[in-house]
Coordinates of C-alpha atoms and ligand atoms in Angstrom, one line a residue:
M256 CA 84.8 -55.7 -26.0
E257 CA 84.1 -54.6 -29.5
K258 CA 80.9 -52.3 -28.6
N259 CA 82.5 -49.1 -29.6
S260 CA 82.7 -49.1 -33.4
T261 CA 83.9 -45.4 -33.8
P262 CA 87.2 -45.1 -32.7
N263 CA 87.3 -41.6 -32.6
K264 CA 84.6 -41.5 -29.7
K265 CA 86.9 -43.6 -27.9
I266 CA 89.6 -41.1 -27.8
F267 CA 87.0 -38.5 -26.8
I268 CA 86.1 -40.5 -24.0
L269 CA 89.5 -40.8 -22.5
E270 CA 90.5 -37.4 -23.0
E271 CA 87.2 -36.1 -21.4
E272 CA 86.6 -38.8 -18.9
K273 CA 84.1 -37.4 -16.5
T274 CA 81.6 -35.1 -18.4
L275 CA 78.8 -36.5 -20.4
N276 CA 77.4 -34.1 -22.9
W277 CA 73.8 -35.0 -21.3
N278 CA 72.0 -33.3 -24.5
E279 CA 73.9 -35.7 -26.9
V280 CA 72.6 -38.3 -24.7
H281 CA 69.2 -37.2 -25.3
A282 CA 69.8 -37.1 -29.1
A283 CA 70.9 -40.6 -28.9
F284 CA 67.9 -41.6 -26.8
E285 CA 65.6 -40.1 -29.3
K286 CA 67.1 -41.4 -32.4
N287 CA 67.7 -44.9 -30.9
F288 CA 64.3 -45.6 -28.9
G289 CA 61.9 -43.8 -31.5
K290 CA 60.2 -40.3 -31.1
E291 CA 57.2 -42.1 -29.3
V292 CA 58.9 -43.8 -26.5
Y293 CA 61.3 -40.9 -26.2
S294 CA 58.8 -38.4 -25.8
S295 CA 56.7 -40.4 -23.9
W296 CA 59.1 -41.8 -21.1
L297 CA 62.8 -40.5 -21.4
K298 CA 62.8 -36.7 -22.3
N299 CA 62.5 -35.8 -18.7
I300 CA 65.3 -37.7 -17.5
A301 CA 67.8 -35.3 -16.0
L302 CA 71.1 -35.8 -15.2
I303 CA 71.6 -35.4 -11.5
K304 CA 75.2 -36.5 -10.8
E305 CA 78.0 -38.4 -12.9
Y306 CA 80.3 -40.7 -11.2
N307 CA 82.9 -42.7 -13.0
D308 CA 81.0 -45.8 -12.7
Y309 CA 77.6 -44.8 -12.5
L310 CA 75.0 -42.1 -13.0
V311 CA 72.1 -41.0 -10.8
L312 CA 69.6 -39.9 -13.2
G313 CA 66.3 -37.9 -11.9
V314 CA 62.6 -39.0 -13.3
P315 CA 59.4 -36.9 -12.7
T316 CA 57.5 -39.8 -10.9
R317 CA 57.9 -43.1 -9.4
F318 CA 55.5 -44.8 -12.3
I319 CA 57.9 -43.5 -14.8
R320 CA 60.9 -45.0 -13.0
D321 CA 59.2 -48.3 -13.0
W322 CA 58.3 -48.1 -16.2
I323 CA 61.6 -47.1 -17.6
V324 CA 63.4 -49.8 -15.4
S325 CA 61.1 -52.6 -16.3
R326 CA 61.3 -52.0 -20.0
Y327 CA 64.1 -49.8 -21.0
L328 CA 66.9 -49.7 -18.6
D329 CA 69.3 -52.3 -20.3
K330 CA 69.0 -50.2 -23.3
V331 CA 69.4 -46.6 -21.5
L332 CA 72.6 -48.2 -20.1
E333 CA 73.9 -49.3 -23.3
Q334 CA 73.4 -46.1 -24.9
V335 CA 75.2 -44.3 -22.0
K336 CA 77.9 -46.6 -21.9
Y337 CA 78.5 -45.7 -25.6
F338 CA 79.5 -42.3 -24.5
K339 CA 81.1 -43.3 -21.3
Q340 CA 82.5 -47.0 -21.3
T341 CA 83.3 -47.1 -17.7
L342 CA 79.6 -46.7 -16.6
N343 CA 78.2 -49.6 -15.4
R344 CA 74.9 -48.7 -13.7
I345 CA 72.1 -46.3 -13.0
E346 CA 70.4 -45.2 -10.0
F347 CA 67.0 -43.2 -10.4
K348 CA 65.9 -40.7 -8.1
I349 CA 62.4 -39.4 -8.1
L350 CA 61.7 -35.9 -8.3
E351 CA 58.1 -36.1 -7.2
D352 CA 57.6 -32.4 -6.4
S353 CA 59.3 -31.1 -9.5
K354 CA 56.9 -29.8 -12.1
S355 CA 59.2 -29.7 -15.0
V356 CA 62.7 -31.2 -15.4
S357 CA 65.1 -29.7 -18.1
P358 CA 67.7 -32.0 -19.0
G359 CA 71.1 -31.3 -17.0
H360 CA 69.9 -28.6 -15.3
Y361 CA 68.6 -30.0 -11.9
K362 CA 69.8 -29.1 -8.8
E363 CA 68.8 -30.5 -5.6
E364 CA 70.8 -32.1 -3.0
L365 CA 71.2 -35.7 -3.6
G366 CA 68.7 -37.2 -1.1
K367 CA 67.7 -40.6 -0.6
I368 CA 68.9 -42.6 -3.5
T369 CA 67.4 -46.0 -3.7
E370 CA 70.2 -48.3 -2.6
I371 CA 70.4 -51.8 -3.6
K372 CA 68.5 -53.4 -0.4
D373 CA 65.5 -50.7 -0.5
S374 CA 65.3 -51.1 -4.4
I375 CA 65.0 -54.7 -4.0
L376 CA 62.4 -54.0 -1.1
N377 CA 60.7 -51.7 -3.5
Y378 CA 60.1 -54.0 -6.3
N379 CA 59.2 -57.0 -3.9
R380 CA 56.4 -55.0 -3.1
L381 CA 52.9 -56.8 -4.1
N382 CA 50.2 -54.9 -5.5
P383 CA 47.3 -55.5 -3.1
N384 CA 44.7 -54.8 -6.2
L385 CA 45.7 -57.9 -8.0
N386 CA 44.5 -60.5 -5.6
F387 CA 42.3 -63.8 -6.2
N388 CA 39.1 -62.0 -5.3
N389 CA 39.3 -60.0 -8.5
F390 CA 40.7 -62.3 -10.6
I391 CA 37.9 -63.6 -12.9
E392 CA 37.7 -67.2 -13.9
G393 CA 37.1 -68.5 -17.4
S394 CA 37.6 -71.7 -19.5
S395 CA 41.2 -70.2 -20.9
N396 CA 42.5 -69.5 -17.2
K397 CA 40.7 -72.1 -15.0
I398 CA 43.4 -74.8 -14.6
A399 CA 46.0 -72.0 -14.1
L400 CA 43.6 -70.1 -11.5
T401 CA 43.1 -73.5 -9.5
S402 CA 46.8 -74.5 -9.5
S403 CA 47.6 -71.2 -8.1
K404 CA 45.1 -71.5 -5.4
K405 CA 46.2 -75.2 -4.6
V406 CA 49.6 -74.1 -4.3
C407 CA 48.5 -71.4 -1.4
E408 CA 46.8 -74.5 0.4
Q409 CA 49.7 -77.2 0.2
L410 CA 53.2 -75.6 -0.4
S411 CA 55.5 -77.6 -2.5
R412 CA 53.1 -79.8 -3.5
Y413 CA 53.7 -78.7 -7.4
N414 CA 57.3 -77.2 -7.4
P415 CA 57.7 -75.3 -9.4
L416 CA 54.5 -73.9 -10.6
Y417 CA 55.2 -72.8 -14.2
I418 CA 52.6 -70.5 -15.7
Y419 CA 52.6 -69.2 -19.4
G420 CA 50.7 -67.4 -21.7
G421 CA 50.7 -64.5 -23.9
V422 CA 50.7 -60.8 -23.0
G423 CA 47.8 -59.5 -21.0
L424 CA 46.3 -62.7 -20.2
G425 CA 46.7 -62.2 -16.3
K426 CA 50.1 -64.1 -15.2
T427 CA 51.4 -61.2 -13.2
H428 CA 48.1 -60.7 -11.8
L429 CA 48.1 -64.6 -10.6
L430 CA 51.7 -64.4 -9.5
N431 CA 50.9 -61.3 -7.5
A432 CA 47.7 -62.8 -5.9
I433 CA 49.9 -66.1 -4.7
G434 CA 52.2 -63.5 -3.3
L435 CA 49.5 -61.8 -1.1
E436 CA 48.1 -65.1 -0.2
L437 CA 51.2 -66.4 1.2
Q438 CA 52.9 -63.3 2.7
E439 CA 51.6 -63.3 6.0
K440 CA 53.3 -66.8 7.0
N441 CA 56.0 -66.8 4.5
N442 CA 59.0 -64.9 3.4
V443 CA 57.8 -64.2 0.2
M444 CA 60.0 -62.8 -3.0
F445 CA 58.5 -61.4 -6.0
I446 CA 60.5 -60.0 -8.6
S447 CA 60.8 -59.8 -12.5
A448 CA 63.4 -61.8 -14.2
E449 CA 64.4 -58.5 -15.6
R450 CA 65.0 -56.9 -12.2
F451 CA 66.7 -60.3 -10.7
M452 CA 69.3 -59.6 -13.2
Y453 CA 69.6 -55.9 -12.8
H454 CA 70.3 -56.5 -9.1
F455 CA 72.9 -59.4 -10.2
I456 CA 74.8 -57.2 -12.1
K457 CA 74.8 -54.3 -9.8
S458 CA 76.1 -56.8 -6.8
I459 CA 78.9 -58.0 -9.2
K460 CA 79.9 -54.7 -10.0
K461 CA 79.7 -53.8 -6.2
N462 CA 81.6 -57.1 -5.2
D463 CA 78.4 -57.7 -3.1
M464 CA 77.6 -61.2 -4.3
V465 CA 77.3 -62.7 -0.9
N466 CA 74.4 -60.3 0.0
F467 CA 72.9 -61.0 -3.2
K468 CA 72.9 -64.9 -2.7
D469 CA 71.6 -64.6 0.6
F470 CA 68.8 -62.0 -0.1
F471 CA 67.1 -64.3 -2.5
R472 CA 67.8 -67.6 -1.1
K473 CA 66.4 -66.9 2.2
S474 CA 62.9 -66.3 0.6
S475 CA 60.7 -69.8 1.5
V476 CA 58.4 -68.5 -1.5
F477 CA 60.1 -67.5 -4.7
I478 CA 58.0 -65.8 -7.6
I479 CA 59.7 -64.8 -10.6
D480 CA 57.9 -63.1 -13.3
D481 CA 58.8 -63.4 -17.0
I482 CA 61.7 -65.7 -16.8
Q483 CA 62.0 -65.5 -20.7
F484 CA 63.8 -62.7 -20.1
I485 CA 66.7 -64.9 -19.2
R486 CA 67.1 -66.2 -22.8
G487 CA 70.7 -65.6 -24.1
K488 CA 72.2 -64.4 -20.8
E489 CA 74.7 -67.0 -19.8
G490 CA 75.8 -65.4 -16.6
L491 CA 72.3 -64.8 -15.4
Q492 CA 71.3 -68.4 -16.1
E493 CA 74.0 -69.5 -14.0
E494 CA 72.9 -67.5 -11.0
F495 CA 69.4 -68.5 -11.5
F496 CA 70.3 -72.1 -11.9
H497 CA 72.0 -72.0 -8.4
T498 CA 69.1 -69.9 -6.6
F499 CA 66.9 -72.4 -8.1
N500 CA 68.5 -75.3 -6.7
S501 CA 69.7 -74.0 -3.3
L502 CA 65.6 -73.2 -2.7
I503 CA 64.4 -76.5 -3.9
E504 CA 67.0 -78.0 -1.7
K505 CA 65.3 -76.4 1.4
S506 CA 62.0 -76.7 -0.1
S507 CA 61.0 -73.3 -0.8
Q508 CA 58.1 -72.8 -3.1
I509 CA 59.1 -71.7 -6.4
I510 CA 56.6 -70.1 -8.8
I511 CA 57.3 -68.7 -12.5
S512 CA 55.8 -67.2 -15.1
A513 CA 56.9 -67.0 -18.9
D514 CA 55.5 -66.3 -22.4
R515 CA 56.1 -69.8 -23.6
A516 CA 56.2 -73.4 -22.3
P517 CA 59.2 -74.2 -21.1
T518 CA 60.6 -76.4 -24.0
K519 CA 60.4 -73.3 -26.3
L520 CA 62.6 -71.1 -23.8
D521 CA 65.5 -71.1 -27.0
R522 CA 68.9 -70.0 -25.9
V523 CA 68.4 -71.4 -22.3
Q524 CA 70.5 -74.0 -20.8
E525 CA 69.0 -77.5 -20.9
R526 CA 69.3 -78.1 -17.3
I527 CA 67.4 -74.9 -16.5
K528 CA 64.4 -76.2 -18.5
S529 CA 64.5 -79.4 -17.1
R530 CA 64.2 -78.0 -13.9
L531 CA 61.6 -75.5 -14.6
S532 CA 59.7 -78.6 -16.2
G533 CA 60.1 -80.4 -12.8
G534 CA 56.9 -79.3 -11.3
L535 CA 53.5 -78.4 -12.8
I536 CA 53.3 -76.7 -16.2
V537 CA 50.1 -74.7 -16.8
D538 CA 49.3 -72.2 -19.3
I539 CA 46.6 -69.5 -19.8
D540 CA 45.0 -69.0 -23.3
I541 CA 43.2 -66.4 -25.0
P542 CA 39.9 -65.5 -23.3
D543 CA 36.7 -66.1 -25.0
I544 CA 33.9 -63.8 -25.3
N545 CA 32.2 -65.0 -22.4
L546 CA 35.2 -64.2 -20.1
K547 CA 35.6 -60.9 -21.7
N548 CA 31.8 -60.2 -20.8
K549 CA 32.2 -61.1 -17.2
I550 CA 35.5 -59.0 -17.0
I551 CA 33.7 -56.1 -18.2
N552 CA 30.6 -56.4 -16.2
K553 CA 32.7 -56.7 -12.8
R554 CA 34.6 -53.6 -13.9
I555 CA 31.2 -51.7 -14.5
E556 CA 30.1 -52.9 -11.1
D557 CA 33.1 -51.9 -9.3
I558 CA 32.9 -48.3 -10.9
Q559 CA 29.2 -47.9 -10.0
N560 CA 30.0 -49.1 -6.2
Q561 CA 33.0 -46.8 -6.1
F562 CA 31.1 -43.6 -7.7
K563 CA 27.9 -44.5 -6.6
E564 CA 26.6 -43.3 -9.7
N565 CA 25.0 -45.5 -12.6
C566 CA 27.1 -46.3 -15.3
N567 CA 25.2 -48.6 -18.0
L568 CA 26.6 -49.8 -21.0
S569 CA 24.3 -51.7 -23.4
Q570 CA 24.7 -55.4 -24.0
D571 CA 25.6 -54.4 -27.7
V572 CA 28.4 -52.1 -26.7
I573 CA 29.8 -54.7 -24.2
N574 CA 29.7 -57.4 -27.3
F575 CA 31.2 -55.0 -29.5
I576 CA 34.0 -54.1 -27.0
S577 CA 34.8 -57.8 -26.4
N578 CA 34.7 -58.8 -30.2
E579 CA 37.1 -55.9 -31.1
C580 CA 39.7 -56.8 -28.3
K581 CA 40.5 -60.0 -29.5
T582 CA 43.4 -61.4 -27.0
N583 CA 44.7 -58.9 -24.6
I584 CA 42.6 -58.4 -21.3
R585 CA 44.9 -55.4 -20.5
E586 CA 43.8 -53.8 -23.6
L587 CA 40.1 -54.8 -23.1
I588 CA 40.2 -52.9 -19.8
G589 CA 41.9 -49.9 -21.3
V590 CA 39.4 -49.6 -24.1
L591 CA 36.6 -50.3 -21.5
N592 CA 37.9 -47.6 -19.4
R593 CA 37.9 -45.0 -22.3
V594 CA 34.2 -46.0 -22.9
I595 CA 33.2 -45.5 -19.7
A596 CA 35.0 -42.0 -19.3
F597 CA 33.3 -40.6 -22.0
S598 CA 29.8 -42.0 -20.9
R599 CA 30.0 -40.5 -17.4
I600 CA 31.4 -37.3 -18.7
H601 CA 28.6 -37.1 -21.2
K602 CA 26.0 -38.8 -19.0
K603 CA 24.3 -40.7 -21.7
N604 CA 24.2 -44.4 -22.8
L605 CA 26.3 -44.7 -25.5
S606 CA 25.4 -46.5 -29.1
V607 CA 27.6 -49.1 -30.7
S608 CA 28.2 -46.5 -33.4
E609 CA 29.4 -43.7 -31.1
C610 CA 31.5 -46.1 -29.3
K611 CA 33.1 -47.1 -32.6
N612 CA 33.7 -43.2 -33.0
I613 CA 35.3 -42.9 -29.5
L614 CA 37.6 -45.8 -30.0
K615 CA 38.5 -44.8 -33.7
D616 CA 42.0 -44.2 -33.2
V617 CA 42.6 -47.4 -30.8
F618 CA 41.4 -49.7 -33.6
N619 CA 42.0 -48.2 -36.9
Q620 CA 45.3 -47.1 -36.2
T621 CA 47.5 -47.4 -39.2
K622 CA 50.5 -48.4 -37.8
V623 CA 54.0 -47.0 -39.3
I624 CA 56.6 -49.4 -39.3
T625 CA 60.2 -47.4 -39.6
V626 CA 63.5 -49.1 -40.2
D627 CA 64.2 -47.8 -36.5
K628 CA 61.5 -49.9 -35.2
I629 CA 62.5 -52.9 -37.0
Q630 CA 66.0 -52.7 -35.9
N631 CA 64.6 -52.3 -32.1
V632 CA 62.1 -55.1 -32.3
V633 CA 64.6 -57.6 -33.8
S634 CA 67.3 -56.7 -31.6
N635 CA 65.1 -57.2 -28.8
F636 CA 63.4 -60.4 -30.0
F637 CA 66.9 -62.0 -30.4
N638 CA 68.3 -60.8 -27.2
I639 CA 71.1 -59.0 -28.5
P640 CA 72.1 -55.3 -28.2
L641 CA 71.5 -53.0 -31.2
S642 CA 74.9 -51.6 -31.3
E643 CA 76.2 -55.1 -31.9
M644 CA 73.2 -56.1 -34.5
L645 CA 74.4 -52.8 -36.2
S646 CA 78.2 -53.4 -36.0
Q647 CA 80.6 -54.8 -38.6
R648 CA 81.0 -58.4 -36.7
R649 CA 80.1 -61.2 -39.1
S650 CA 79.4 -64.0 -36.3
R651 CA 76.0 -66.0 -37.0
P652 CA 74.2 -64.8 -34.2
L653 CA 74.4 -61.1 -35.1
A654 CA 74.7 -61.5 -38.8
R655 CA 71.3 -63.5 -39.1
P656 CA 69.2 -60.8 -36.9
R657 CA 70.9 -58.4 -39.2
Q658 CA 69.9 -59.9 -42.2
I659 CA 66.4 -60.6 -41.0
A660 CA 66.2 -56.8 -40.1
M661 CA 67.3 -55.8 -43.4
Y662 CA 64.8 -58.1 -44.9
L663 CA 61.9 -56.7 -43.0
A664 CA 63.1 -53.2 -43.8
K665 CA 62.7 -53.8 -47.4
K666 CA 59.5 -55.6 -47.2
L667 CA 57.6 -53.4 -44.5
T668 CA 58.8 -50.0 -45.5
T669 CA 59.2 -47.8 -48.7
R670 CA 62.6 -47.1 -48.3
S671 CA 65.0 -48.0 -51.1
L672 CA 68.0 -50.5 -50.8
P673 CA 70.5 -48.0 -50.7
E674 CA 68.6 -46.1 -47.8
I675 CA 68.3 -49.2 -45.8
G676 CA 72.0 -50.0 -46.3
R677 CA 72.8 -46.6 -44.8
R678 CA 70.8 -47.0 -41.7
F679 CA 72.5 -50.5 -41.0
A680 CA 75.8 -48.5 -40.3
N681 CA 76.5 -47.6 -43.7
R682 CA 76.5 -50.8 -45.6
D683 CA 76.4 -51.0 -49.2
H684 CA 73.1 -51.8 -51.2
T685 CA 74.3 -54.8 -52.3
T686 CA 74.4 -56.2 -49.0
V687 CA 71.0 -55.7 -48.5
I688 CA 70.0 -57.5 -51.6
H689 CA 72.1 -60.4 -50.3
A690 CA 70.3 -60.3 -47.0
V691 CA 66.8 -60.3 -48.7
K692 CA 67.8 -63.0 -50.9
T693 CA 69.0 -65.3 -47.9
I694 CA 66.4 -64.4 -45.9
T695 CA 63.6 -65.2 -48.6
R696 CA 65.4 -68.5 -49.0
L697 CA 65.6 -69.4 -45.8
S698 CA 61.9 -68.8 -44.6
E699 CA 60.9 -70.7 -47.6
K700 CA 62.4 -74.1 -46.4
D701 CA 63.2 -73.4 -42.9
D702 CA 60.3 -73.8 -40.3
E703 CA 62.0 -72.2 -37.4
M704 CA 63.0 -69.1 -39.9
K705 CA 59.6 -68.8 -41.1
K706 CA 58.0 -68.6 -37.6
N707 CA 60.6 -66.5 -36.1
I708 CA 59.7 -63.7 -39.2
N709 CA 56.2 -64.2 -38.5
N710 CA 56.4 -63.8 -34.7
I711 CA 58.7 -60.6 -35.5
K712 CA 56.0 -59.2 -37.9
D713 CA 53.3 -59.6 -35.0
L714 CA 55.3 -57.7 -32.5
L715 CA 56.0 -55.0 -35.1
I716 CA 52.0 -54.4 -35.8
E717 CA 51.3 -54.9 -32.0
N718 CA 53.6 -52.1 -30.7
Ligands
LIG978 P1 50.4 -60.5 -18.0 O1 51.3 -60.8 -17.1 O2 50.0 -61.9 -18.4 O3 50.9 -60.0 -19.3 P2 48.7 -59.2 -16.3 O4 48.7 -60.0 -15.1 O5 49.2 -57.9 -16.4 O6 49.2 -59.9 -17.7 O7 47.3 -58.6 -16.5 C1 46.9 -57.5 -17.8 C2 45.5 -57.0 -16.9 O8 44.4 -57.9 -17.3 C3 45.8 -56.6 -15.7 O9 44.8 -55.4 -15.3 C4 44.8 -57.7 -15.0 O10 44.2 -57.6 -13.5 C5 43.8 -57.9 -16.0 N1 43.4 -59.4 -15.9 C6 44.1 -60.4 -16.6 N2 43.2 -61.6 -16.4 C7 42.2 -60.9 -15.7 C8 41.0 -61.8 -15.1 N3 40.9 -63.0 -15.5 N4 40.1 -61.1 -14.2 C9 40.3 -59.8 -13.8 N5 41.5 -59.3 -14.5 C10 42.2 -59.7 -15.2
LIG979 MG1 53.2 -59.9 -16.6

């Protein structure tokens, strides 16, 4: 492995095998995840117990743990591995009643640490609030909704059912609804591809693959969310392929979601793409005004029932919100909650201009794009560890993303060429110039490159 680029660090690790300097790890988190992510999610991670091959970390709440695990786990592990190579997994313990946790100083006996099986079960838990009853139909999701319901009526009719669409459009909600509907009579397994991988790796390290295989293959309904996560991960694809085949063989129903169509899953084996396309493929589109208004009205109704008080928003305000939240239903609901909270506190009907005022910072956020952020987004986009992208290795799968990141840093930040070079593991400014030239040239003549660059720019603005 060529992950450790600083030889001194290696010697340091060998000499002091056991003790991580937790403050140092925190500093690395802050540097590599960026201030915002760090202070929102990672700041309170405490080191509870350190073993040679794994760490027990404490976080304040279940919610924070789930958030970290679902979004940052790979990277957190990667970062701690940098300081201690022998580490290969992380367990989380929830310190629910601790008010504040200062890094490294948490003393409590090691109670019930989530073990493999428990934690699979934990993540298998369906959310009772995401059901068919409160999923609102619109022209953008009608086919996906109907197909989901049909699957529940008659198993194996469409196998697999593959639902795809952009962020916040209701994929997880639908998958969860299917799970709820079927769980009474079937052995339902509901897991995100990321969690699947987490358990996969954990089982390999624990030499417990038999259990892992059994566990997933005994389900009669297997629901896997965000399958795009397997892109570029060969071992995981191999395991997924076999799980998939043995489930289909015994006529288990499989339901899959992704952010793109099967044919668009780059760096996924052809045989898997063909399996994924073997049943019914449906997409969820961007919601129209009509659907957005319906969702808002339903939400207002729910709140009125719940709090037994009026919460009137004028049609103008509703239209305003629908218009501003173009694509993402999750965002729409977030904005609506804010407006409703305000109007309840102040007990008044809001005008559109008051509404604008409340939401000013939501809509007019001037996004600051930093080199850090570009590096993170690009390495995520190409599914390569940040450390590899910044390393000295020159293989194409690393060099191209690196060049793209340099190109974007030049285009989207005010940093000078030498500054950018320094941020890329101390490279010379001529390397940056070369990268900018190469990517400019490629993006002019290569459609794939042009599309990738645009997608990455979208991600940078979105995040
Ligand atoms: P995705 O998995 O596609 O990113 P989610 O399923 O997490 O999106 O949906 C985001 C939020 O929007 C959730 O709170 C979900 O309940 C809500 N939502 C999405 N579509 C609908 C819909 N048609 N009706 C009601 N709520 C919806
Ligand atoms: Mg989702």
